[in-house]
Amino acid sequence: MAIELKIGEFEPEHLGKMEFYLEALDRDIRKADENPSVGLILCTKKDATVVEYALSRSMSPAMIADYKLHLPDKRILENKLRELTELAESTADEDDE
């Protein structure tokens, strides 16, 4: 997994750079039995339309998210973590079928 932290707003060029990193990871680091690398771009701000256009033709599995300078309440983080864990488990169960 490649993670890139951007100090400013998301720009489509960030995705191009991320695709370069993912290609390098897949060619040079990833083992034959591993899934393709995934990219995460964290920005201080994002425009949903710009993100949609940038991702629409992308062949690489990448996500763009904005981040906050202050963490949300601990209970919110715990709930989100629980949701993501349940989602991952249900996806794994579907893959096993």
JSON list of N, CA and C in Angstrom, two decimals, residues 9-39:
[
{"chain": "A", "resi": 9, "resn": "GLU", "atom": "N", "xyz": [-4.91, 21.09, -1.41]},
{"chain": "A", "resi": 9, "resn": "GLU", "atom": "CA", "xyz": [-6.09, 20.48, -2.00]},
{"chain": "A", "resi": 9, "resn": "GLU", "atom": "C", "xyz": [-5.68, 19.43, -3.04]},
{"chain": "A", "resi": 10, "resn": "PHE", "atom": "N", "xyz": [-6.54, 18.41, -3.22]},
{"chain": "A", "resi": 10, "resn": "PHE", "atom": "CA", "xyz": [-6.26, 17.38, -4.21]},
{"chain": "A", "resi": 10, "resn": "PHE", "atom": "C", "xyz": [-6.21, 17.98, -5.60]},
{"chain": "A", "resi": 11, "resn": "GLU", "atom": "N", "xyz": [-5.20, 17.54, -6.37]},
{"chain": "A", "resi": 11, "resn": "GLU", "atom": "CA", "xyz": [-5.07, 17.91, -7.77]},
{"chain": "A", "resi": 11, "resn": "GLU", "atom": "C", "xyz": [-4.94, 16.62, -8.58]},
{"chain": "A", "resi": 12, "resn": "PRO", "atom": "N", "xyz": [-5.49, 16.58, -9.79]},
{"chain": "A", "resi": 12, "resn": "PRO", "atom": "CA", "xyz": [-5.43, 15.35, -10.59]},
{"chain": "A", "resi": 12, "resn": "PRO", "atom": "C", "xyz": [-4.01, 14.82, -10.78]},
{"chain": "A", "resi": 13, "resn": "GLU", "atom": "N", "xyz": [-3.02, 15.69, -10.79]},
{"chain": "A", "resi": 13, "resn": "GLU", "atom": "CA", "xyz": [-1.63, 15.25, -10.96]},
{"chain": "A", "resi": 13, "resn": "GLU", "atom": "C", "xyz": [-1.21, 14.31, -9.83]},
{"chain": "A", "resi": 14, "resn": "HIS", "atom": "N", "xyz": [-1.81, 14.46, -8.67]},
{"chain": "A", "resi": 14, "resn": "HIS", "atom": "CA", "xyz": [-1.47, 13.59, -7.54]},
{"chain": "A", "resi": 14, "resn": "HIS", "atom": "C", "xyz": [-1.76, 12.13, -7.88]},
{"chain": "A", "resi": 15, "resn": "LEU", "atom": "N", "xyz": [-2.85, 11.90, -8.62]},
{"chain": "A", "resi": 15, "resn": "LEU", "atom": "CA", "xyz": [-3.22, 10.54, -8.98]},
{"chain": "A", "resi": 15, "resn": "LEU", "atom": "C", "xyz": [-2.20, 9.94, -9.95]},
{"chain": "A", "resi": 16, "resn": "GLY", "atom": "N", "xyz": [-1.71, 10.75, -10.88]},
{"chain": "A", "resi": 16, "resn": "GLY", "atom": "CA", "xyz": [-0.68, 10.27, -11.81]},
{"chain": "A", "resi": 16, "resn": "GLY", "atom": "C", "xyz": [0.58, 9.83, -11.08]},
{"chain": "A", "resi": 17, "resn": "LYS", "atom": "N", "xyz": [0.96, 10.62, -10.10]},
{"chain": "A", "resi": 17, "resn": "LYS", "atom": "CA", "xyz": [2.14, 10.27, -9.30]},
{"chain": "A", "resi": 17, "resn": "LYS", "atom": "C", "xyz": [1.89, 8.98, -8.51]},
{"chain": "A", "resi": 18, "resn": "MET", "atom": "N", "xyz": [0.68, 8.86, -7.95]},
{"chain": "A", "resi": 18, "resn": "MET", "atom": "CA", "xyz": [0.34, 7.67, -7.19]},
{"chain": "A", "resi": 18, "resn": "MET", "atom": "C", "xyz": [0.36, 6.43, -8.09]},
{"chain": "A", "resi": 19, "resn": "GLU", "atom": "N", "xyz": [-0.15, 6.54, -9.32]},
{"chain": "A", "resi": 19, "resn": "GLU", "atom": "CA", "xyz": [-0.12, 5.41, -10.24]},
{"chain": "A", "resi": 19, "resn": "GLU", "atom": "C", "xyz": [1.32, 4.97, -10.54]},
{"chain": "A", "resi": 20, "resn": "PHE", "atom": "N", "xyz": [2.22, 5.93, -10.62]},
{"chain": "A", "resi": 20, "resn": "PHE", "atom": "CA", "xyz": [3.65, 5.62, -10.80]},
{"chain": "A", "resi": 20, "resn": "PHE", "atom": "C", "xyz": [4.16, 4.80, -9.61]},
{"chain": "A", "resi": 21, "resn": "TYR", "atom": "N", "xyz": [3.84, 5.26, -8.39]},
{"chain": "A", "resi": 21, "resn": "TYR", "atom": "CA", "xyz": [4.29, 4.55, -7.18]},
{"chain": "A", "resi": 21, "resn": "TYR", "atom": "C", "xyz": [3.71, 3.13, -7.15]},
{"chain": "A", "resi": 22, "resn": "LEU", "atom": "N", "xyz": [2.42, 2.99, -7.49]},
{"chain": "A", "resi": 22, "resn": "LEU", "atom": "CA", "xyz": [1.79, 1.68, -7.46]},
{"chain": "A", "resi": 22, "resn": "LEU", "atom": "C", "xyz": [2.41, 0.72, -8.48]},
{"chain": "A", "resi": 23, "resn": "GLU", "atom": "N", "xyz": [2.73, 1.25, -9.65]},
{"chain": "A", "resi": 23, "resn": "GLU", "atom": "CA", "xyz": [3.38, 0.42, -10.67]},
{"chain": "A", "resi": 23, "resn": "GLU", "atom": "C", "xyz": [4.74, -0.06, -10.17]},
{"chain": "A", "resi": 24, "resn": "ALA", "atom": "N", "xyz": [5.50, 0.85, -9.54]},
{"chain": "A", "resi": 24, "resn": "ALA", "atom": "CA", "xyz": [6.81, 0.48, -9.00]},
{"chain": "A", "resi": 24, "resn": "ALA", "atom": "C", "xyz": [6.66, -0.58, -7.90]},
{"chain": "A", "resi": 25, "resn": "LEU", "atom": "N", "xyz": [5.69, -0.40, -7.02]},
{"chain": "A", "resi": 25, "resn": "LEU", "atom": "CA", "xyz": [5.46, -1.40, -5.96]},
{"chain": "A", "resi": 25, "resn": "LEU", "atom": "C", "xyz": [5.12, -2.76, -6.56]},
{"chain": "A", "resi": 26, "resn": "ASP", "atom": "N", "xyz": [4.20, -2.75, -7.53]},
{"chain": "A", "resi": 26, "resn": "ASP", "atom": "CA", "xyz": [3.78, -4.02, -8.11]},
{"chain": "A", "resi": 26, "resn": "ASP", "atom": "C", "xyz": [4.90, -4.73, -8.87]},
{"chain": "A", "resi": 27, "resn": "ARG", "atom": "N", "xyz": [5.71, -3.98, -9.55]},
{"chain": "A", "resi": 27, "resn": "ARG", "atom": "CA", "xyz": [6.80, -4.59, -10.33]},
{"chain": "A", "resi": 27, "resn": "ARG", "atom": "C", "xyz": [7.97, -5.04, -9.46]},
{"chain": "A", "resi": 28, "resn": "ASP", "atom": "N", "xyz": [8.31, -4.23, -8.46]},
{"chain": "A", "resi": 28, "resn": "ASP", "atom": "CA", "xyz": [9.56, -4.47, -7.72]},
{"chain": "A", "resi": 28, "resn": "ASP", "atom": "C", "xyz": [9.39, -5.05, -6.32]},
{"chain": "A", "resi": 29, "resn": "ILE", "atom": "N", "xyz": [8.23, -4.89, -5.70]},
{"chain": "A", "resi": 29, "resn": "ILE", "atom": "CA", "xyz": [8.08, -5.28, -4.30]},
{"chain": "A", "resi": 29, "resn": "ILE", "atom": "C", "xyz": [7.05, -6.40, -4.11]},
{"chain": "A", "resi": 30, "resn": "ARG", "atom": "N", "xyz": [5.92, -6.31, -4.80]},
{"chain": "A", "resi": 30, "resn": "ARG", "atom": "CA", "xyz": [4.82, -7.26, -4.60]},
{"chain": "A", "resi": 30, "resn": "ARG", "atom": "C", "xyz": [5.23, -8.68, -4.96]},
{"chain": "A", "resi": 31, "resn": "LYS", "atom": "N", "xyz": [4.80, -9.60, -4.12]},
{"chain": "A", "resi": 31, "resn": "LYS", "atom": "CA", "xyz": [5.06, -11.02, -4.36]},
{"chain": "A", "resi": 31, "resn": "LYS", "atom": "C", "xyz": [3.95, -11.59, -5.25]},
{"chain": "A", "resi": 32, "resn": "ALA", "atom": "N", "xyz": [4.23, -12.69, -5.91]},
{"chain": "A", "resi": 32, "resn": "ALA", "atom": "CA", "xyz": [3.29, -13.28, -6.87]},
{"chain": "A", "resi": 32, "resn": "ALA", "atom": "C", "xyz": [1.94, -13.64, -6.25]},
{"chain": "A", "resi": 33, "resn": "ASP", "atom": "N", "xyz": [1.92, -14.00, -4.98]},
{"chain": "A", "resi": 33, "resn": "ASP", "atom": "CA", "xyz": [0.66, -14.41, -4.34]},
{"chain": "A", "resi": 33, "resn": "ASP", "atom": "C", "xyz": [-0.08, -13.25, -3.66]},
{"chain": "A", "resi": 34, "resn": "GLU", "atom": "N", "xyz": [0.41, -12.03, -3.82]},
{"chain": "A", "resi": 34, "resn": "GLU", "atom": "CA", "xyz": [-0.23, -10.86, -3.21]},
{"chain": "A", "resi": 34, "resn": "GLU", "atom": "C", "xyz": [-1.12, -10.14, -4.22]},
{"chain": "A", "resi": 35, "resn": "ASN", "atom": "N", "xyz": [-2.13, -9.45, -3.69]},
{"chain": "A", "resi": 35, "resn": "ASN", "atom": "CA", "xyz": [-3.02, -8.64, -4.52]},
{"chain": "A", "resi": 35, "resn": "ASN", "atom": "C", "xyz": [-2.28, -7.40, -5.01]},
{"chain": "A", "resi": 36, "resn": "PRO", "atom": "N", "xyz": [-2.79, -6.74, -6.08]},
{"chain": "A", "resi": 36, "resn": "PRO", "atom": "CA", "xyz": [-2.17, -5.50, -6.54]},
{"chain": "A", "resi": 36, "resn": "PRO", "atom": "C", "xyz": [-2.13, -4.44, -5.44]},
{"chain": "A", "resi": 37, "resn": "SER", "atom": "N", "xyz": [-1.14, -3.58, -5.51]},
{"chain": "A", "resi": 37, "resn": "SER", "atom": "CA", "xyz": [-0.98, -2.52, -4.52]},
{"chain": "A", "resi": 37, "resn": "SER", "atom": "C", "xyz": [-2.14, -1.53, -4.60]},
{"chain": "A", "resi": 38, "resn": "VAL", "atom": "N", "xyz": [-2.45, -0.91, -3.47]},
{"chain": "A", "resi": 38, "resn": "VAL", "atom": "CA", "xyz": [-3.53, 0.06, -3.36]},
{"chain": "A", "resi": 38, "resn": "VAL", "atom": "C", "xyz": [-2.92, 1.38, -2.90]},
{"chain": "A", "resi": 39, "resn": "GLY", "atom": "N", "xyz": [-3.44, 2.49, -3.42]},
{"chain": "A", "resi": 39, "resn": "GLY", "atom": "CA", "xyz": [-2.93, 3.81, -3.05]},
{"chain": "A", "resi": 39, "resn": "GLY", "atom": "C", "xyz": [-3.94, 4.62, -2.27]}
]
